[in-house]
PDB file of C-alpha atoms and ligand atoms in Angstrom:
ATOM      1  CA  MET A1265     144.081 -39.923  55.344  1.00  0.00           C
ATOM      2  CA  GLY A1266     141.079 -37.642  53.962  1.00  0.00           C
ATOM      3  CA  LYS A1267     140.261 -37.351  50.420  1.00  0.00           C
ATOM      4  CA  VAL A1268     140.213 -34.362  48.415  1.00  0.00           C
ATOM      5  CA  ALA A1269     137.927 -32.251  46.219  1.00  0.00           C
ATOM      6  CA  LEU A1270     138.860 -30.103  43.294  1.00  0.00           C
ATOM      7  CA  PHE A1271     136.591 -26.817  43.285  1.00  0.00           C
ATOM      8  CA  ILE A1272     136.326 -25.579  39.544  1.00  0.00           C
ATOM      9  CA  VAL A1273     133.983 -22.613  39.570  1.00  0.00           C
ATOM     10  CA  ASP A1274     132.229 -21.447  37.253  1.00  0.00           C
ATOM     11  CA  VAL A1275     134.028 -21.062  34.085  1.00  0.00           C
ATOM     12  CA  GLN A1276     131.699 -20.485  31.893  1.00  0.00           C
ATOM     13  CA  GLY A1277     131.236 -18.523  28.369  1.00  0.00           C
ATOM     14  CA  ASP A1278     130.262 -15.224  29.622  1.00  0.00           C
ATOM     15  CA  PHE A1279     133.144 -14.996  32.143  1.00  0.00           C
ATOM     16  CA  LEU A1280     135.493 -15.326  29.391  1.00  0.00           C
ATOM     17  CA  PRO A1281     137.086 -12.639  26.475  1.00  0.00           C
ATOM     18  CA  PRO A1282     135.860 -12.372  23.866  1.00  0.00           C
ATOM     19  CA  ASP A1283     132.112 -12.705  23.927  1.00  0.00           C
ATOM     20  CA  GLY A1284     131.645 -13.265  27.614  1.00  0.00           C
ATOM     21  CA  SER A1285     128.952 -10.182  29.211  1.00  0.00           C
ATOM     22  CA  LEU A1286     130.614 -10.226  32.705  1.00  0.00           C
ATOM     23  CA  GLN A1287     134.229 -10.814  31.417  1.00  0.00           C
ATOM     24  CA  VAL A1288     137.309 -11.502  33.647  1.00  0.00           C
ATOM     25  CA  PRO A1289     139.823  -9.926  31.582  1.00  0.00           C
ATOM     26  CA  ALA A1290     142.446 -12.607  31.681  1.00  0.00           C
ATOM     27  CA  GLY A1291     139.763 -15.068  32.405  1.00  0.00           C
ATOM     28  CA  LEU A1292     141.110 -16.912  29.350  1.00  0.00           C
ATOM     29  CA  LEU A1293     144.247 -17.820  31.398  1.00  0.00           C
ATOM     30  CA  VAL A1294     142.089 -20.367  33.899  1.00  0.00           C
ATOM     31  CA  PRO A1295     140.729 -23.285  31.552  1.00  0.00           C
ATOM     32  CA  PRO A1296     143.965 -24.042  30.205  1.00  0.00           C
ATOM     33  CA  ALA A1297     145.776 -23.665  34.415  1.00  0.00           C
ATOM     34  CA  ILE A1298     142.996 -26.086  35.249  1.00  0.00           C
ATOM     35  CA  ILE A1299     143.475 -29.089  32.635  1.00  0.00           C
ATOM     36  CA  SER A1300     147.380 -28.921  33.318  1.00  0.00           C
ATOM     37  CA  LEU A1301     146.261 -29.494  37.312  1.00  0.00           C
ATOM     38  CA  LEU A1302     143.690 -32.311  35.552  1.00  0.00           C
ATOM     39  CA  ARG A1303     146.472 -33.993  33.432  1.00  0.00           C
ATOM     40  CA  ASP A1304     149.472 -33.731  35.997  1.00  0.00           C
ATOM     41  CA  HIS A1305     150.180 -36.641  37.827  1.00  0.00           C
ATOM     42  CA  LYS A1306     151.856 -35.032  40.772  1.00  0.00           C
ATOM     43  CA  TYR A1307     148.185 -33.952  41.873  1.00  0.00           C
ATOM     44  CA  HIS A1308     145.306 -36.392  42.914  1.00  0.00           C
ATOM     45  CA  TRP A1309     141.797 -35.769  42.913  1.00  0.00           C
ATOM     46  CA  ASP A1310     139.170 -37.922  44.644  1.00  0.00           C
ATOM     47  CA  TYR A1311     136.443 -35.940  43.741  1.00  0.00           C
ATOM     48  CA  ILE A1312     135.836 -32.680  41.661  1.00  0.00           C
ATOM     49  CA  VAL A1313     133.164 -30.521  41.760  1.00  0.00           C
ATOM     50  CA  VAL A1314     132.166 -28.388  38.930  1.00  0.00           C
ATOM     51  CA  SER A1315     129.610 -25.227  39.763  1.00  0.00           C
ATOM     52  CA  GLN A1316     127.880 -23.380  36.979  1.00  0.00           C
ATOM     53  CA  ASP A1317     125.920 -20.145  37.702  1.00  0.00           C
ATOM     54  CA  TYR A1318     122.833 -20.980  36.111  1.00  0.00           C
ATOM     55  CA  HIS A1319     120.324 -18.144  36.302  1.00  0.00           C
ATOM     56  CA  PRO A1320     116.715 -17.622  34.736  1.00  0.00           C
ATOM     57  CA  PRO A1321     116.063 -14.879  32.646  1.00  0.00           C
ATOM     58  CA  GLY A1322     114.930 -12.050  35.054  1.00  0.00           C
ATOM     59  CA  HIS A1323     117.364 -12.923  38.034  1.00  0.00           C
ATOM     60  CA  ILE A1324     117.237 -10.431  40.650  1.00  0.00           C
ATOM     61  CA  SER A1325     121.264 -10.166  40.470  1.00  0.00           C
ATOM     62  CA  PHE A1326     120.852  -8.821  36.835  1.00  0.00           C
ATOM     63  CA  ALA A1327     120.616  -4.674  36.713  1.00  0.00           C
ATOM     64  CA  SER A1328     118.066  -5.189  33.661  1.00  0.00           C
ATOM     65  CA  SER A1329     115.697  -6.670  36.612  1.00  0.00           C
ATOM     66  CA  HIS A1330     115.694  -3.367  38.605  1.00  0.00           C
ATOM     67  CA  PRO A1331     114.734  -0.482  36.065  1.00  0.00           C
ATOM     68  CA  GLY A1332     116.554   2.939  36.769  1.00  0.00           C
ATOM     69  CA  HIS A1333     119.452   1.476  38.338  1.00  0.00           C
ATOM     70  CA  LYS A1334     122.844   0.832  36.551  1.00  0.00           C
ATOM     71  CA  VAL A1335     125.061  -2.296  36.009  1.00  0.00           C
ATOM     72  CA  TYR A1336     128.129  -2.632  38.870  1.00  0.00           C
ATOM     73  CA  SER A1337     125.724  -0.360  41.634  1.00  0.00           C
ATOM     74  CA  ASP A1338     124.585  -2.003  44.602  1.00  0.00           C
ATOM     75  CA  VAL A1339     120.977  -2.389  45.449  1.00  0.00           C
ATOM     76  CA  GLU A1340     119.036  -2.746  48.997  1.00  0.00           C
ATOM     77  CA  LEU A1341     116.726  -5.643  48.354  1.00  0.00           C
ATOM     78  CA  LYS A1342     114.674  -7.674  51.075  1.00  0.00           C
ATOM     79  CA  ASP A1343     115.114 -11.275  51.500  1.00  0.00           C
ATOM     80  CA  GLY A1344     112.203 -13.938  52.121  1.00  0.00           C
ATOM     81  CA  ARG A1345     112.259 -12.975  55.970  1.00  0.00           C
ATOM     82  CA  GLY A1346     111.929  -8.941  55.181  1.00  0.00           C
ATOM     83  CA  ILE A1347     115.853  -8.910  56.509  1.00  0.00           C
ATOM     84  CA  LEU A1348     117.565  -6.053  54.043  1.00  0.00           C
ATOM     85  CA  TYR A1349     120.833  -6.838  52.260  1.00  0.00           C
ATOM     86  CA  GLU A1350     122.902  -5.181  49.582  1.00  0.00           C
ATOM     87  CA  GLN A1351     122.755  -6.474  46.303  1.00  0.00           C
ATOM     88  CA  LYS A1352     125.411  -5.760  43.654  1.00  0.00           C
ATOM     89  CA  LEU A1353     124.230  -5.585  40.049  1.00  0.00           C
ATOM     90  CA  TRP A1354     125.675  -7.218  37.040  1.00  0.00           C
ATOM     91  CA  PRO A1355     124.839  -7.428  33.440  1.00  0.00           C
ATOM     92  CA  ASP A1356     122.584 -10.102  32.409  1.00  0.00           C
ATOM     93  CA  HIS A1357     124.661 -13.406  32.310  1.00  0.00           C
ATOM     94  CA  CYS A1358     124.681 -17.556  32.357  1.00  0.00           C
ATOM     95  CA  ILE A1359     121.292 -17.366  31.742  1.00  0.00           C
ATOM     96  CA  GLN A1360     120.064 -21.449  31.971  1.00  0.00           C
ATOM     97  CA  GLY A1361     120.428 -22.544  27.976  1.00  0.00           C
ATOM     98  CA  THR A1362     122.492 -19.816  26.436  1.00  0.00           C
ATOM     99  CA  LYS A1363     125.688 -20.626  25.109  1.00  0.00           C
ATOM    100  CA  GLY A1364     127.626 -18.021  27.653  1.00  0.00           C
ATOM    101  CA  CYS A1365     125.689 -20.347  30.537  1.00  0.00           C
ATOM    102  CA  GLU A1366     127.943 -23.347  29.053  1.00  0.00           C
ATOM    103  CA  ILE A1367     131.219 -24.500  30.863  1.00  0.00           C
ATOM    104  CA  GLU A1368     134.349 -23.776  28.785  1.00  0.00           C
ATOM    105  CA  PRO A1369     134.246 -26.356  25.788  1.00  0.00           C
ATOM    106  CA  GLU A1370     137.381 -28.124  26.106  1.00  0.00           C
ATOM    107  CA  LEU A1371     137.704 -28.326  29.665  1.00  0.00           C
ATOM    108  CA  ALA A1372     134.110 -29.739  29.870  1.00  0.00           C
ATOM    109  CA  ALA A1373     135.499 -32.429  27.587  1.00  0.00           C
ATOM    110  CA  LYS A1374     138.081 -33.267  29.645  1.00  0.00           C
ATOM    111  CA  LEU A1375     135.780 -33.343  32.637  1.00  0.00           C
ATOM    112  CA  ALA A1376     133.282 -35.494  30.935  1.00  0.00           C
ATOM    113  CA  LYS A1377     135.878 -38.084  30.733  1.00  0.00           C
ATOM    114  CA  ARG A1378     136.159 -38.029  33.869  1.00  0.00           C
ATOM    115  CA  GLY A1379     132.370 -38.842  34.823  1.00  0.00           C
ATOM    116  CA  ASP A1380     132.671 -41.018  37.535  1.00  0.00           C
ATOM    117  CA  ILE A1381     134.348 -38.555  40.048  1.00  0.00           C
ATOM    118  CA  VAL A1382     132.543 -35.385  38.643  1.00  0.00           C
ATOM    119  CA  LYS A1383     129.738 -33.285  40.341  1.00  0.00           C
ATOM    120  CA  LEU A1384     127.795 -30.832  38.706  1.00  0.00           C
ATOM    121  CA  VAL A1385     126.619 -27.921  41.077  1.00  0.00           C
ATOM    122  CA  ARG A1386     123.952 -25.338  39.845  1.00  0.00           C
ATOM    123  CA  LYS A1387     123.491 -22.187  41.596  1.00  0.00           C
ATOM    124  CA  GLY A1388     121.606 -19.191  41.258  1.00  0.00           C
ATOM    125  CA  TRP A1389     118.857 -21.059  39.372  1.00  0.00           C
ATOM    126  CA  HIS A1390     116.173 -19.953  41.893  1.00  0.00           C
ATOM    127  CA  LYS A1391     115.025 -16.052  40.297  1.00  0.00           C
ATOM    128  CA  ASP A1392     114.938 -14.369  43.608  1.00  0.00           C
ATOM    129  CA  VAL A1393     118.262 -15.711  45.209  1.00  0.00           C
ATOM    130  CA  GLU A1394     121.634 -14.732  44.532  1.00  0.00           C
ATOM    131  CA  ALA A1395     124.176 -17.535  44.897  1.00  0.00           C
ATOM    132  CA  TYR A1396     128.029 -17.080  44.914  1.00  0.00           C
ATOM    133  CA  SER A1397     129.236 -19.919  46.809  1.00  0.00           C
ATOM    134  CA  ALA A1398     128.981 -23.443  44.994  1.00  0.00           C
ATOM    135  CA  PHE A1399     128.003 -24.845  48.275  1.00  0.00           C
ATOM    136  CA  ASP A1400     124.466 -22.968  47.807  1.00  0.00           C
ATOM    137  CA  GLY A1401     123.755 -25.107  44.648  1.00  0.00           C
ATOM    138  CA  TYR A1402     122.367 -27.964  43.682  1.00  0.00           C
ATOM    139  CA  MET A1403     124.589 -31.159  43.231  1.00  0.00           C
ATOM    140  CA  SER A1404     124.319 -33.415  40.502  1.00  0.00           C
ATOM    141  CA  ASP A1405     126.413 -36.017  38.512  1.00  0.00           C
ATOM    142  CA  PHE A1406     127.782 -33.768  35.569  1.00  0.00           C
ATOM    143  CA  ASN A1407     127.024 -36.026  32.826  1.00  0.00           C
ATOM    144  CA  ASN A1408     123.803 -36.665  33.910  1.00  0.00           C
ATOM    145  CA  PRO A1409     122.622 -32.989  35.119  1.00  0.00           C
ATOM    146  CA  ALA A1410     119.201 -32.341  37.252  1.00  0.00           C
ATOM    147  CA  VAL A1411     116.549 -30.279  35.503  1.00  0.00           C
ATOM    148  CA  PRO A1412     116.723 -27.097  37.098  1.00  0.00           C
ATOM    149  CA  PRO A1413     115.272 -27.882  40.751  1.00  0.00           C
ATOM    150  CA  THR A1414     112.231 -25.470  41.686  1.00  0.00           C
ATOM    151  CA  GLU A1415     111.274 -24.790  45.083  1.00  0.00           C
ATOM    152  CA  LEU A1416     109.218 -27.873  45.686  1.00  0.00           C
ATOM    153  CA  ASP A1417     111.845 -29.543  44.995  1.00  0.00           C
ATOM    154  CA  LEU A1418     114.429 -28.064  47.680  1.00  0.00           C
ATOM    155  CA  GLN A1419     113.430 -30.560  49.985  1.00  0.00           C
ATOM    156  CA  PRO A1420     115.174 -33.860  48.530  1.00  0.00           C
ATOM    157  CA  GLN A1421     118.112 -31.720  47.903  1.00  0.00           C
ATOM    158  CA  ARG A1422     121.583 -33.485  48.366  1.00  0.00           C
ATOM    159  CA  LYS A1423     123.465 -30.898  50.466  1.00  0.00           C
ATOM    160  CA  ILE A1424     126.792 -30.998  49.462  1.00  0.00           C
ATOM    161  CA  VAL A1425     128.661 -30.783  52.586  1.00  0.00           C
ATOM    162  CA  GLN A1426     127.093 -34.029  53.936  1.00  0.00           C
ATOM    163  CA  TRP A1427     127.525 -35.638  50.505  1.00  0.00           C
ATOM    164  CA  LEU A1428     131.159 -34.997  50.544  1.00  0.00           C
ATOM    165  CA  ARG A1429     131.472 -35.576  54.231  1.00  0.00           C
ATOM    166  CA  GLU A1430     130.029 -38.993  53.479  1.00  0.00           C
ATOM    167  CA  GLN A1431     132.850 -39.747  50.873  1.00  0.00           C
ATOM    168  CA  GLY A1432     135.543 -38.846  53.896  1.00  0.00           C
ATOM    169  CA  VAL A1433     136.485 -35.833  51.968  1.00  0.00           C
ATOM    170  CA  THR A1434     138.383 -33.581  54.444  1.00  0.00           C
ATOM    171  CA  LYS A1435     139.869 -30.712  52.085  1.00  0.00           C
ATOM    172  CA  VAL A1436     139.278 -28.536  49.128  1.00  0.00           C
ATOM    173  CA  VAL A1437     140.928 -26.930  46.811  1.00  0.00           C
ATOM    174  CA  VAL A1438     139.282 -23.922  45.056  1.00  0.00           C
ATOM    175  CA  THR A1439     139.740 -22.756  41.266  1.00  0.00           C
ATOM    176  CA  GLY A1440     137.756 -20.685  38.849  1.00  0.00           C
ATOM    177  CA  LEU A1441     135.974 -17.489  38.042  1.00  0.00           C
ATOM    178  CA  ALA A1442     135.607 -14.822  39.290  1.00  0.00           C
ATOM    179  CA  ALA A1443     138.613 -15.328  42.196  1.00  0.00           C
ATOM    180  CA  GLU A1444     136.988 -12.424  44.620  1.00  0.00           C
ATOM    181  CA  HIS A1445     133.606 -13.301  43.516  1.00  0.00           C
ATOM    182  CA  CYS A1446     132.302 -17.254  43.558  1.00  0.00           C
ATOM    183  CA  VAL A1447     135.802 -17.992  43.546  1.00  0.00           C
ATOM    184  CA  ALA A1448     136.336 -16.393  47.193  1.00  0.00           C
ATOM    185  CA  HIS A1449     132.616 -17.085  48.242  1.00  0.00           C
ATOM    186  CA  THR A1450     132.959 -20.950  47.455  1.00  0.00           C
ATOM    187  CA  ALA A1451     136.268 -21.141  50.167  1.00  0.00           C
ATOM    188  CA  LEU A1452     134.990 -19.254  53.110  1.00  0.00           C
ATOM    189  CA  SER A1453     131.989 -21.499  52.690  1.00  0.00           C
ATOM    190  CA  ALA A1454     134.305 -24.542  52.746  1.00  0.00           C
ATOM    191  CA  VAL A1455     135.997 -23.338  56.051  1.00  0.00           C
ATOM    192  CA  ALA A1456     132.895 -22.414  57.680  1.00  0.00           C
ATOM    193  CA  SER A1457     132.102 -26.114  56.867  1.00  0.00           C
ATOM    194  CA  ARG A1458     135.433 -27.173  58.583  1.00  0.00           C
ATOM    195  CA  PHE A1459     137.259 -28.316  55.305  1.00  0.00           C
ATOM    196  CA  GLN A1460     140.770 -27.599  54.869  1.00  0.00           C
ATOM    197  CA  THR A1461     140.625 -25.475  52.574  1.00  0.00           C
ATOM    198  CA  ALA A1462     143.181 -24.286  49.795  1.00  0.00           C
ATOM    199  CA  VAL A1463     143.285 -21.830  47.250  1.00  0.00           C
ATOM    200  CA  LEU A1464     145.075 -22.654  44.121  1.00  0.00           C
ATOM    201  CA  GLN A1465     145.618 -18.764  42.924  1.00  0.00           C
ATOM    202  CA  PRO A1466     147.063 -19.406  39.405  1.00  0.00           C
ATOM    203  CA  ALA A1467     143.893 -21.411  38.472  1.00  0.00           C
ATOM    204  CA  THR A1468     142.012 -18.444  39.432  1.00  0.00           C
ATOM    205  CA  ARG A1469     141.575 -14.991  37.781  1.00  0.00           C
ATOM    206  CA  ALA A1470     139.871 -11.174  39.141  1.00  0.00           C
ATOM    207  CA  ILE A1471     138.099  -8.789  37.702  1.00  0.00           C
ATOM    208  CA  GLU A1472     139.281  -6.359  39.855  1.00  0.00           C
ATOM    209  CA  ASP A1473     142.656  -7.662  41.282  1.00  0.00           C
ATOM    210  CA  ARG A1474     142.708  -5.438  44.581  1.00  0.00           C
ATOM    211  CA  ASP A1475     139.149  -6.925  45.473  1.00  0.00           C
ATOM    212  CA  ALA A1476     140.912 -10.425  44.880  1.00  0.00           C
ATOM    213  CA  GLU A1477     143.729  -9.380  47.317  1.00  0.00           C
ATOM    214  CA  GLU A1478     141.452  -8.185  50.218  1.00  0.00           C
ATOM    215  CA  GLN A1479     139.434 -11.971  49.653  1.00  0.00           C
ATOM    216  CA  TRP A1480     142.836 -13.558  49.921  1.00  0.00           C
ATOM    217  CA  ASP A1481     143.622 -11.908  52.891  1.00  0.00           C
ATOM    218  CA  LYS A1482     140.182 -12.386  54.746  1.00  0.00           C
ATOM    219  CA  LEU A1483     140.553 -16.043  53.671  1.00  0.00           C
ATOM    220  CA  CYS A1484     144.136 -16.618  55.183  1.00  0.00           C
ATOM    221  CA  ALA A1485     142.644 -15.337  58.342  1.00  0.00           C
ATOM    222  CA  VAL A1486     140.548 -17.559  58.581  1.00  0.00           C
ATOM    223  CA  GLY A1487     142.725 -20.530  58.388  1.00  0.00           C
ATOM    224  CA  ALA A1488     143.052 -20.952  54.405  1.00  0.00           C
ATOM    225  CA  ARG A1489     145.671 -20.914  52.489  1.00  0.00           C
ATOM    226  CA  VAL A1490     145.851 -19.386  49.250  1.00  0.00           C
ATOM    227  CA  ILE A1491     148.484 -21.237  46.884  1.00  0.00           C
ATOM    228  CA  GLY A1492     150.866 -19.204  44.552  1.00  0.00           C
ATOM    229  CA  ARG A1493     149.650 -15.944  45.715  1.00  0.00           C
ATOM    230  CA  SER A1494     151.968 -13.457  43.718  1.00  0.00           C
ATOM    231  CA  ASN A1495     152.442  -9.529  44.156  1.00  0.00           C
ATOM    232  CA  ARG A1496     153.100  -9.098  40.408  1.00  0.00           C
ATOM    233  CA  PRO A1497     150.029  -7.821  38.467  1.00  0.00           C
ATOM    234  CA  ARG A1498     148.902 -11.059  36.680  1.00  0.00           C
ATOM    235  CA  THR A1499     147.451 -10.002  33.019  1.00  0.00           C
ATOM    236  CA  LEU A1500     147.565 -11.748  29.676  1.00  0.00           C
TER     237      LEU A1500
HETATM  238  C1  LIG B2060     129.952 -14.218  39.719  1.00  0.00           C
HETATM  239  C2  LIG B2060     129.226 -12.646  39.785  1.00  0.00           C
HETATM  240  C3  LIG B2060     127.971 -13.061  39.743  1.00  0.00           C
HETATM  241  C4  LIG B2060     131.199 -15.207  39.561  1.00  0.00           C
HETATM  242  C5  LIG B2060     128.871 -14.862  39.318  1.00  0.00           C
HETATM  243  O1  LIG B2060     130.896 -16.632  39.133  1.00  0.00           O
HETATM  244  O2  LIG B2060     132.339 -15.052  40.173  1.00  0.00           O
HETATM  245  N1  LIG B2060     130.186 -12.655  40.095  1.00  0.00           N
HETATM  246  N2  LIG B2060     127.457 -14.201  39.277  1.00  0.00           N
HETATM  247 ZN1  LIG B2061     125.771 -15.125  38.784  1.00  0.00          ZN
END
């Protein structure tokens, strides 16, 4: 039987009320939902992958890095190969070393105790590159995080897909914040890498519920399961 990895995406101060700079309105329901998944003996997780949005000051996704452009607007940017792409502009968030970047403390404490099976993935650490999917991050041990990699360090980077395959992981279950952005993109990457993929909707929350619904439809269409999806508005 293939092994299963639980992904816990970006459960960090800046995405949570009351102090976060990029709050998910009902985000406070997510840490306890995930903690109960860790405790519930009905579930077995062979590995847990915790992602951390990990931006340097002046990150390309910050509106503050594009004078004259508003938060939540889209700008057209050129990537390293000169190809145009759209970037949504965010408030400054999850800056390395700040409180808003830290994993929610109660969840972090629970994860630290399972250190043998928990990996940390830091993403968005490169100033000029946005990263929504946890699969675009840099993996280290949860209790022994790697120093932020530099461009030169990219070569020895342990690719997450390869690591999961080596461990015999065939199933990926995705939880966390924000549902329509990093959770959905992580699940889409998992499908693209041919993992059996599920999103546990009750352990996610969106900035905009309607956008999350669109992403769940897209995920279902590519063969992922969205478990516990409800049509009722889910608020605090
Ligand atoms: C996220 C916007 C910008 C997320 C991260 O974790 O969903 N959203 N950076
Ligand atoms: Zn971000």
